[in-house]
PDB file of C-alpha atoms in Angstrom:
ATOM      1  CA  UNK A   1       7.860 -31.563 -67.903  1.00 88.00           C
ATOM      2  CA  UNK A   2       9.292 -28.334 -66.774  1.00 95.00           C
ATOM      3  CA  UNK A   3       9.666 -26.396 -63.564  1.00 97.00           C
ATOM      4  CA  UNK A   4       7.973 -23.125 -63.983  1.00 98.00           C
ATOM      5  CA  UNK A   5       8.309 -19.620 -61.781  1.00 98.00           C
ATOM      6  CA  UNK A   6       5.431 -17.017 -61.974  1.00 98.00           C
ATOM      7  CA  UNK A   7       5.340 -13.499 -61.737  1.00 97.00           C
ATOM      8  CA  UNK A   8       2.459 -11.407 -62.325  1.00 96.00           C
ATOM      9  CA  UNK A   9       0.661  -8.668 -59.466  1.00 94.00           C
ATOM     10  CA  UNK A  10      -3.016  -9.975 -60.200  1.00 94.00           C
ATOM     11  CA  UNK A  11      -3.270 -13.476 -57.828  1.00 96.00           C
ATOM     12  CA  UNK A  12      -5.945 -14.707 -60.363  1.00 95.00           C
ATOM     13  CA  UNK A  13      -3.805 -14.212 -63.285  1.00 95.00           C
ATOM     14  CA  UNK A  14      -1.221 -16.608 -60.815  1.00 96.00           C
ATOM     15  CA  UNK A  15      -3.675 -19.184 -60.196  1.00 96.00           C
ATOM     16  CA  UNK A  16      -5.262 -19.391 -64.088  1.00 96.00           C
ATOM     17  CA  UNK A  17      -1.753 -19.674 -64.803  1.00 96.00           C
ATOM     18  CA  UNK A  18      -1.049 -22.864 -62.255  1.00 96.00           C
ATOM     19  CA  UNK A  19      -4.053 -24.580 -63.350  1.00 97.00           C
ATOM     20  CA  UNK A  20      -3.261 -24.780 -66.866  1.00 96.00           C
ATOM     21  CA  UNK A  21       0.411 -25.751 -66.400  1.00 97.00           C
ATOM     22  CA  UNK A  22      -0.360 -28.019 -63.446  1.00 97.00           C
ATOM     23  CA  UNK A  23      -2.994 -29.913 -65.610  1.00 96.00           C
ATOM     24  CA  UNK A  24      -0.674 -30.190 -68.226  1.00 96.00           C
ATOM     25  CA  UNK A  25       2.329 -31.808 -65.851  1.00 97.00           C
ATOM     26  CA  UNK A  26       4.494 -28.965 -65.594  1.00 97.00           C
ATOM     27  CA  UNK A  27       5.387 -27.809 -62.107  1.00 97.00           C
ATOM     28  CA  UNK A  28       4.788 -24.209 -60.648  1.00 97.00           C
ATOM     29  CA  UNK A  29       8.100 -24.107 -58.301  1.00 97.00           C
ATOM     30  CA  UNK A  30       7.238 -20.594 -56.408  1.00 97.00           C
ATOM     31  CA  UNK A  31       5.463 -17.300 -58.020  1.00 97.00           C
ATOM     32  CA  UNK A  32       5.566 -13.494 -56.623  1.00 96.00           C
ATOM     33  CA  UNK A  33       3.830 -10.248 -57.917  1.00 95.00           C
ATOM     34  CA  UNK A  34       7.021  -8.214 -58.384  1.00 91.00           C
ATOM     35  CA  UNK A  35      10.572  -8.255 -58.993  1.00 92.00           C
ATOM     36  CA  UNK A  36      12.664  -8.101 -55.284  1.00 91.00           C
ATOM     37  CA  UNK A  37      10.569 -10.965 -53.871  1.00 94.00           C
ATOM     38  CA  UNK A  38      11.051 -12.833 -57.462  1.00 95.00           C
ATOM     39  CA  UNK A  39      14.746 -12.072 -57.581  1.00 93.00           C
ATOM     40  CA  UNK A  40      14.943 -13.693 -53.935  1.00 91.00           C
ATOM     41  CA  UNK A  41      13.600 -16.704 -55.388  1.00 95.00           C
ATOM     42  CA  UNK A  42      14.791 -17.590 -58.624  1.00 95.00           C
ATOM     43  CA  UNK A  43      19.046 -17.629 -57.776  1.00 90.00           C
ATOM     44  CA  UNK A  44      18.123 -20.186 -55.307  1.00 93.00           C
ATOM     45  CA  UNK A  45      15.136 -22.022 -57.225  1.00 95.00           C
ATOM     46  CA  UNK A  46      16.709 -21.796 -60.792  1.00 95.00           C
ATOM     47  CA  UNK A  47      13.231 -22.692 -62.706  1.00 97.00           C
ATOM     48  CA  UNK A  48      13.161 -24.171 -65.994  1.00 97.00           C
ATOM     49  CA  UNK A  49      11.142 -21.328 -67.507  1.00 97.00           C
ATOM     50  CA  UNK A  50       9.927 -17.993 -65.838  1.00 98.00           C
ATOM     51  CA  UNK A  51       6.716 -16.533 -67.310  1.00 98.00           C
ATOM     52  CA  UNK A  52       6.677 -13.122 -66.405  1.00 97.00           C
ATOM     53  CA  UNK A  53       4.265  -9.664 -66.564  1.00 95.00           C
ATOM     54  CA  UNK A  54       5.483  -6.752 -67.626  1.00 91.00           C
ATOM     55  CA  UNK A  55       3.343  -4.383 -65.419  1.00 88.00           C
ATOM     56  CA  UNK A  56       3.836  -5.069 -62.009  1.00 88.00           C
ATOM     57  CA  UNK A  57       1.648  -2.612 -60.576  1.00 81.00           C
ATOM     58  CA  UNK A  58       4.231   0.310 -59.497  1.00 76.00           C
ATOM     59  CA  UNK A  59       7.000  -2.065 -61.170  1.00 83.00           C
ATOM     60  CA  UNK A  60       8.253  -3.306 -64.112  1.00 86.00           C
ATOM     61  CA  UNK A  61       8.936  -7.098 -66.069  1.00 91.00           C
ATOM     62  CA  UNK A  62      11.890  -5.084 -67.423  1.00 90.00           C
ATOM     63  CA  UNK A  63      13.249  -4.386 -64.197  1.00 89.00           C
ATOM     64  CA  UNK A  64      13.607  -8.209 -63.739  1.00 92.00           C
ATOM     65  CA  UNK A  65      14.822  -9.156 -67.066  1.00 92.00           C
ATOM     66  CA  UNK A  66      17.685  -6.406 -66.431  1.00 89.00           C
ATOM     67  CA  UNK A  67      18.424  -7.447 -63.009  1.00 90.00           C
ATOM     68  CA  UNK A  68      18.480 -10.845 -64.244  1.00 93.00           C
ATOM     69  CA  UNK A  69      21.070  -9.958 -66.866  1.00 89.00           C
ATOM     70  CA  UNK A  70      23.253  -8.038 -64.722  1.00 88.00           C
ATOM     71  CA  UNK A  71      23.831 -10.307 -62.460  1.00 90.00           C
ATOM     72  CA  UNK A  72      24.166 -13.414 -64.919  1.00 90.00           C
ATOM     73  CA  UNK A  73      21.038 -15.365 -63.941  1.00 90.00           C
ATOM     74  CA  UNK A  74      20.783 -17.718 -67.002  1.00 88.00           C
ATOM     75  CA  UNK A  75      17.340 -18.155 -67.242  1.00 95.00           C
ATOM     76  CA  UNK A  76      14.654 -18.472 -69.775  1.00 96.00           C
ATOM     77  CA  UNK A  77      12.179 -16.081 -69.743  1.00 97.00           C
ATOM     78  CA  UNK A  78       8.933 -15.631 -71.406  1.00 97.00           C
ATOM     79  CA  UNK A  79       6.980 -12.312 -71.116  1.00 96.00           C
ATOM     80  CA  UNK A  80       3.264 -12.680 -70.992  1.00 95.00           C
ATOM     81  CA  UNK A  81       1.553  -9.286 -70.879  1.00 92.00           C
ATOM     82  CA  UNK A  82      -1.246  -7.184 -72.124  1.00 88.00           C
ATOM     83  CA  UNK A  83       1.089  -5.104 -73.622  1.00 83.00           C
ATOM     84  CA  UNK A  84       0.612  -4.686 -77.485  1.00 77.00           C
ATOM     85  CA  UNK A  85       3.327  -2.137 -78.235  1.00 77.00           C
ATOM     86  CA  UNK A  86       6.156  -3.344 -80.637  1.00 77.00           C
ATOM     87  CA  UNK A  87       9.400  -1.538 -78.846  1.00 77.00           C
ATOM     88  CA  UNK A  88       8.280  -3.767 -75.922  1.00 83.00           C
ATOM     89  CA  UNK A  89       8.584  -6.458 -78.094  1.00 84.00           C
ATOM     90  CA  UNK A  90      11.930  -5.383 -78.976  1.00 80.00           C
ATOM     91  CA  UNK A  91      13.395  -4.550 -75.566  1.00 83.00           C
ATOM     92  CA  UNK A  92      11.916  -7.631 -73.847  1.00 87.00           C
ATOM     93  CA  UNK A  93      14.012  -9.228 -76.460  1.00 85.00           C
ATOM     94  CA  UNK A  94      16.863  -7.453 -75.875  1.00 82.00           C
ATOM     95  CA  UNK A  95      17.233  -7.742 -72.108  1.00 87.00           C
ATOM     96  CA  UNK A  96      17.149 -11.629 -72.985  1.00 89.00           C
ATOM     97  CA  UNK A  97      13.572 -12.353 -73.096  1.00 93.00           C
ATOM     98  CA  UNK A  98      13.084 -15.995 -74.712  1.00 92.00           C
ATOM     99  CA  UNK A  99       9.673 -15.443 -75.810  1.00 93.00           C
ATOM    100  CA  UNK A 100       6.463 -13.091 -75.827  1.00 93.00           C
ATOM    101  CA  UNK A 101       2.860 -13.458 -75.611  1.00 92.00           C
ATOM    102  CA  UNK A 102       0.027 -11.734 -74.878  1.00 91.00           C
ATOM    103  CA  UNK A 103      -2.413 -11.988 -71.996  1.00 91.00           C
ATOM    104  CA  UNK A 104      -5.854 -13.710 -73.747  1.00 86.00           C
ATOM    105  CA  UNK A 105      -3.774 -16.302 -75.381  1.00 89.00           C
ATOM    106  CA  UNK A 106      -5.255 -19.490 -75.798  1.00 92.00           C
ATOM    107  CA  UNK A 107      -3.854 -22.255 -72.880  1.00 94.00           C
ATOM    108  CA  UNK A 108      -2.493 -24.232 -75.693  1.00 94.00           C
ATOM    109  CA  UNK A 109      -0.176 -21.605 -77.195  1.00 93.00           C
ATOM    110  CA  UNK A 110       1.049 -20.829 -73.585  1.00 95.00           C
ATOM    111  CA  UNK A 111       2.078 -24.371 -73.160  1.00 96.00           C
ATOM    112  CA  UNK A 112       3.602 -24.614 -76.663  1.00 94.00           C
ATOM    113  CA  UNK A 113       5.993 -21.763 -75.587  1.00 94.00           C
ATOM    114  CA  UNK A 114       6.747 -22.913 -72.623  1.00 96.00           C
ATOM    115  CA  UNK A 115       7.303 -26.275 -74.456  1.00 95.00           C
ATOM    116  CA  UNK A 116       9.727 -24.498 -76.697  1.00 93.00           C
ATOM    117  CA  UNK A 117      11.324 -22.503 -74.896  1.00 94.00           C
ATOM    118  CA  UNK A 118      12.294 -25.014 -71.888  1.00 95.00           C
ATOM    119  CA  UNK A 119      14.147 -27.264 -74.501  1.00 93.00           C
ATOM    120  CA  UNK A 120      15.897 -23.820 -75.741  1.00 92.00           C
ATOM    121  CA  UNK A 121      14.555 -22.492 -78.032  1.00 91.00           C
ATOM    122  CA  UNK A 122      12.223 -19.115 -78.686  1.00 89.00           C
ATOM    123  CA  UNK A 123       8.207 -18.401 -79.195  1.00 91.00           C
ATOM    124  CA  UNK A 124       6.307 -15.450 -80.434  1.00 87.00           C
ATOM    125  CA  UNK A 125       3.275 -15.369 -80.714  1.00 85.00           C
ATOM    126  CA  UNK A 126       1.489 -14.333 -84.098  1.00 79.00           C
ATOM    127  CA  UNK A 127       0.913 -10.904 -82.878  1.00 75.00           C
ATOM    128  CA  UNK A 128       4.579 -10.415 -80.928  1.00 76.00           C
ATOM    129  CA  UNK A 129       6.370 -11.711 -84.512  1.00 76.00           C
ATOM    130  CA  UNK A 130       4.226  -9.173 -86.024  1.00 71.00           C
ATOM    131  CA  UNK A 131       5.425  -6.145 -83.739  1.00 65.00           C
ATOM    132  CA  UNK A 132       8.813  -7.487 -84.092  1.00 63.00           C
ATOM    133  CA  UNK A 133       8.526  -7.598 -88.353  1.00 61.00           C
ATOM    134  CA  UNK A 134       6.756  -3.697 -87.938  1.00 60.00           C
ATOM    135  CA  UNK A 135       9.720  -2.182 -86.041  1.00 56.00           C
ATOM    136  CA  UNK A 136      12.161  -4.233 -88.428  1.00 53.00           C
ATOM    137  CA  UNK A 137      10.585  -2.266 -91.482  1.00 52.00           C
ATOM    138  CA  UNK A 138      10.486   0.901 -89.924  1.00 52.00           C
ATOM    139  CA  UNK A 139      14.453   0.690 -89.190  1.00 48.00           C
ATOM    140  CA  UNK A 140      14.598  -1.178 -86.023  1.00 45.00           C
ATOM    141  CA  UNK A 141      13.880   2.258 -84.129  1.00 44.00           C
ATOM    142  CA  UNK A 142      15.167   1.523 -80.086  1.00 44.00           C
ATOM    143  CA  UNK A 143      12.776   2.026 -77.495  1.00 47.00           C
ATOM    144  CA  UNK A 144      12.544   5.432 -76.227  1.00 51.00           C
ATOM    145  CA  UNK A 145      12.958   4.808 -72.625  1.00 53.00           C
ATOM    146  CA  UNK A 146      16.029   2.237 -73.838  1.00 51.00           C
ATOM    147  CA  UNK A 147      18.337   4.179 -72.121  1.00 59.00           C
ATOM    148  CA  UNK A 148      16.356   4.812 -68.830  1.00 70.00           C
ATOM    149  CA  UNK A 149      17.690   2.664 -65.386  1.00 74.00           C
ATOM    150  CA  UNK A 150      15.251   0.187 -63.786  1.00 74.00           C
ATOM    151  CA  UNK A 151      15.584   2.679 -60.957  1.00 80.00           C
ATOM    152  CA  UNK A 152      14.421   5.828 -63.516  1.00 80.00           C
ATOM    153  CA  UNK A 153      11.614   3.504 -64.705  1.00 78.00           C
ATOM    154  CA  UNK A 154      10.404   3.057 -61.532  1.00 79.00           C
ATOM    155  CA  UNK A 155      10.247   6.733 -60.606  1.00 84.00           C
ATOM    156  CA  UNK A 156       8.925   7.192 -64.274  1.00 82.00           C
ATOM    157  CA  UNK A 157       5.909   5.014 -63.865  1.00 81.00           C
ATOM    158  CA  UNK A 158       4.693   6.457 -60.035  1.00 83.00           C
ATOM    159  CA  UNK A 159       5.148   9.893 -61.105  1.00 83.00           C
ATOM    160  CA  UNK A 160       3.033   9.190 -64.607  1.00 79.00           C
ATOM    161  CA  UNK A 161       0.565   7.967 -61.893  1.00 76.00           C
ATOM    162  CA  UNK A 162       0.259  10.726 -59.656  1.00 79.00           C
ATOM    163  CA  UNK A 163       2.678  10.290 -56.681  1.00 82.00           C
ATOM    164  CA  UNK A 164       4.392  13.168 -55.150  1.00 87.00           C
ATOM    165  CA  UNK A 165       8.172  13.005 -54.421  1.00 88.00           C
ATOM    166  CA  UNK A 166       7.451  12.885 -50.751  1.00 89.00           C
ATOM    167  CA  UNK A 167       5.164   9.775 -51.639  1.00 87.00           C
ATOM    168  CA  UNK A 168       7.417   8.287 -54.241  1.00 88.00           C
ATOM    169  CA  UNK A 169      10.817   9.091 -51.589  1.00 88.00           C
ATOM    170  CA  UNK A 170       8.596   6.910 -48.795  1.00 87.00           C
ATOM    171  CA  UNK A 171       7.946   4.015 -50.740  1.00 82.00           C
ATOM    172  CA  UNK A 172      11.586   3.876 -52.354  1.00 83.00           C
ATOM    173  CA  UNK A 173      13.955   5.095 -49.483  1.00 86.00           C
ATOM    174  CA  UNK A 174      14.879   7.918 -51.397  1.00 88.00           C
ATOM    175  CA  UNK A 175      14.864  11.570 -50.152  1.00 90.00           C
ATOM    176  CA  UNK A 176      12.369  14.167 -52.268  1.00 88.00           C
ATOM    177  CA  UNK A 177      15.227  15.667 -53.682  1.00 90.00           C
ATOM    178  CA  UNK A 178      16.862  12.509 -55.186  1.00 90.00           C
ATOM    179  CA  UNK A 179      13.744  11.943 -56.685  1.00 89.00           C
ATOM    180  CA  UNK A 180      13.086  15.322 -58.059  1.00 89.00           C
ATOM    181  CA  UNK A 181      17.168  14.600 -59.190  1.00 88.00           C
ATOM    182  CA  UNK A 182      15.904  11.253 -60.824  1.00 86.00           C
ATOM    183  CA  UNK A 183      12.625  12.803 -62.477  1.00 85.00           C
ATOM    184  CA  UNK A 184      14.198  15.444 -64.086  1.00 85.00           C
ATOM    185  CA  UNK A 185      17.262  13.354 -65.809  1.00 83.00           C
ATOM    186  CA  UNK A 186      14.609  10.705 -66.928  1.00 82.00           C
ATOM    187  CA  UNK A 187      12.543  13.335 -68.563  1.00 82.00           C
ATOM    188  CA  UNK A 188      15.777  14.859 -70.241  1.00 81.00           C
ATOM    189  CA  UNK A 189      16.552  11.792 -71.228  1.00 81.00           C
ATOM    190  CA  UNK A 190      13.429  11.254 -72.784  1.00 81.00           C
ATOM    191  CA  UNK A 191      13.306  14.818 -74.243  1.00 80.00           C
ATOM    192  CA  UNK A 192       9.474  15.954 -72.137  1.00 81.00           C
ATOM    193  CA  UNK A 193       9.497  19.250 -71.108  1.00 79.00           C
ATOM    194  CA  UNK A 194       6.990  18.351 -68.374  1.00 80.00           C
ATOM    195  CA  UNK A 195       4.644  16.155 -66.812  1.00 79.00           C
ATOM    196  CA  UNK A 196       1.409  16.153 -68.540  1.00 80.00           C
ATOM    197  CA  UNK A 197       3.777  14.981 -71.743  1.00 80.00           C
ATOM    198  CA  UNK A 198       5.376  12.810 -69.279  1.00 80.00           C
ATOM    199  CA  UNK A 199       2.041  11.296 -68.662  1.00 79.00           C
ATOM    200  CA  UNK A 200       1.507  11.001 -72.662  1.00 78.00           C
ATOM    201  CA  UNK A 201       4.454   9.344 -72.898  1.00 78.00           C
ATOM    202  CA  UNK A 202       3.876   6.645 -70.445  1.00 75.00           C
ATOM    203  CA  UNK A 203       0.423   6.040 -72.017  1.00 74.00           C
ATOM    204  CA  UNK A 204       1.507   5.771 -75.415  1.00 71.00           C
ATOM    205  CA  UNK A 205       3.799   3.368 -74.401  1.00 69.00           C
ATOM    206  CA  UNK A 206       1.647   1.264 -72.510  1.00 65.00           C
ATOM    207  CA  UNK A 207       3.300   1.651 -69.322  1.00 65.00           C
ATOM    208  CA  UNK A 208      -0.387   3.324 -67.601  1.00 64.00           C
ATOM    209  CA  UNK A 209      -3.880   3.030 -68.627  1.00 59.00           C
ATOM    210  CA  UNK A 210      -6.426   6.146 -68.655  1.00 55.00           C
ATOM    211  CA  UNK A 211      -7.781   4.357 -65.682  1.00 54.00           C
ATOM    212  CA  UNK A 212      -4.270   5.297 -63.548  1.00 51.00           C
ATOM    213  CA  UNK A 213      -3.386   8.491 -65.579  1.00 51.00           C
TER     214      UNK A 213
END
C-alpha cells in the first residue's frame, strides 16, 4: 500500500479522496489546498504518490509540478482535474507529471493509477490518452502559456479574474507597478493585445470558468 499526499482547494474533494484510498489501505500522509503549504510538506514527507488539482483557486497544479522540478523533488505525481484541454495534458506531462485523470472518474480507476504509478510506472486515463493522441496528430503544438513563469501564471489567472494591481500587489507582495511590469510581458508573451482577449484566453484554456470571468 502506498503513502499518498493530497492537494486540491475544495475540502470535500480532500475528504472523497481519503475515503476511497483509506478504504482501499493506502495511507493519506498530509494534504493542503495549494502549492507553498504543499511544497512545505512534501521535502520533508516524501509521499509515495501525490495526486494533485490543477486549479487551485488563485493558483496553479503547474506551479507545483515546476517547483517540484526545479528543485529536484523526485516524486510521482498524478494530476486529477476537471480540466479537459489536451495542452494540459501535454504540459502536465512535461513538467513530470506521472499520470492524468479527470475529476468524475470512477474510485476504481483512481486506485488503479495510483496502483501504477507508485510501483513506477504511468496512467492515463481513456480521455487524457485521447488528448495526448489529438495534439500528437495535430503536430505536438506546445502549450501557449509554455513559456509563461509560475509567477506570470499566477498574475495571469487573478487578473483574468478581475483583480486590480493594487489587489493582486497585496496578496503577492508585489508593488502595482511590478505587476503592471509582469501583466504586460505575460500578455506579450502570449501575443493579447488586451484584457478582454486576455480573459478569452484564460477561458479557452480552462484556466477560469464563465462563473469567475
Amino acid at each position: 500500500m502506498s503513502r499518498i499526499y493530497l492537494v486540491d482547494d475544495h475540502a470535500i474533494m480532500r475528504d472523497g479522496l481519503r475515503v476511497v484510498l483509506e478504504t482501499a489501505g493506502h495511507e493519506v500522509v498530509g494534504e493542503a489546498a495549494g502549492p507553498t503549504p504543499a511544497l512545505a510538506d512534501l521535502g520533508r514527507l516524501m509521499p509515495d504518490v501525490v495526486l494533485l488539482d490543477l486549479r487551485l483557486g488563485q493558483r496553479s497544479g503547474f506551479e507545483l509540478l515546476d517547483e517540484l522540478r526545479r528543485r529536484g523533488l523526485d516524486l510521482r505525481v498524478i494530476v486529477l482535474t476537471m480540466s479537459d484541454q489536451p495542452r494540459h495534458v501535454a504540459e502536465a506531462l512535461r513538467l513530470g507529471a506521472c499520470g492524468y485523470l479527470l475529476k468524475g472518474s470512477a474510485s476504481s480507476e483512481v486506485l488503479q493509477a495510483v496502483a501504477t504509478v507508485a510501483a513506477g510506472g504511468r496512467f492515463l486515463s481513456p480521455q487524457a490518452a485521447e488528448f495526448a493522441a489529438t495534439l500528437l496528430t495535430e503536430g505536438s503544438a506546445p502549450p501557449d502559456g509554455e513559456a509563461l513563469s509560475p509567477r506570470e501564471r499566477q498574475i495571469l489567472l487573478m487578473v483574468a479574474q478581475g483583480a486590480t494591481s493594487q489587489a493582486i500587489g497585496q496578496a503577492l507582495h508585489l508593488s502595482p507597478k511590478s505587476v503592471d511590469t509582469y501583466r504586460s510581458r505575460l500578455m506579450k508573451k502570449l501575443g493579447l493585445g488586451d484584457i478582454p482577449a486576455l480573459v478569452k484566453w484564460a477561458l479557452r484554456e480552462g484556466l477560469i470558468s464563465l462563473d469567475e470571468a
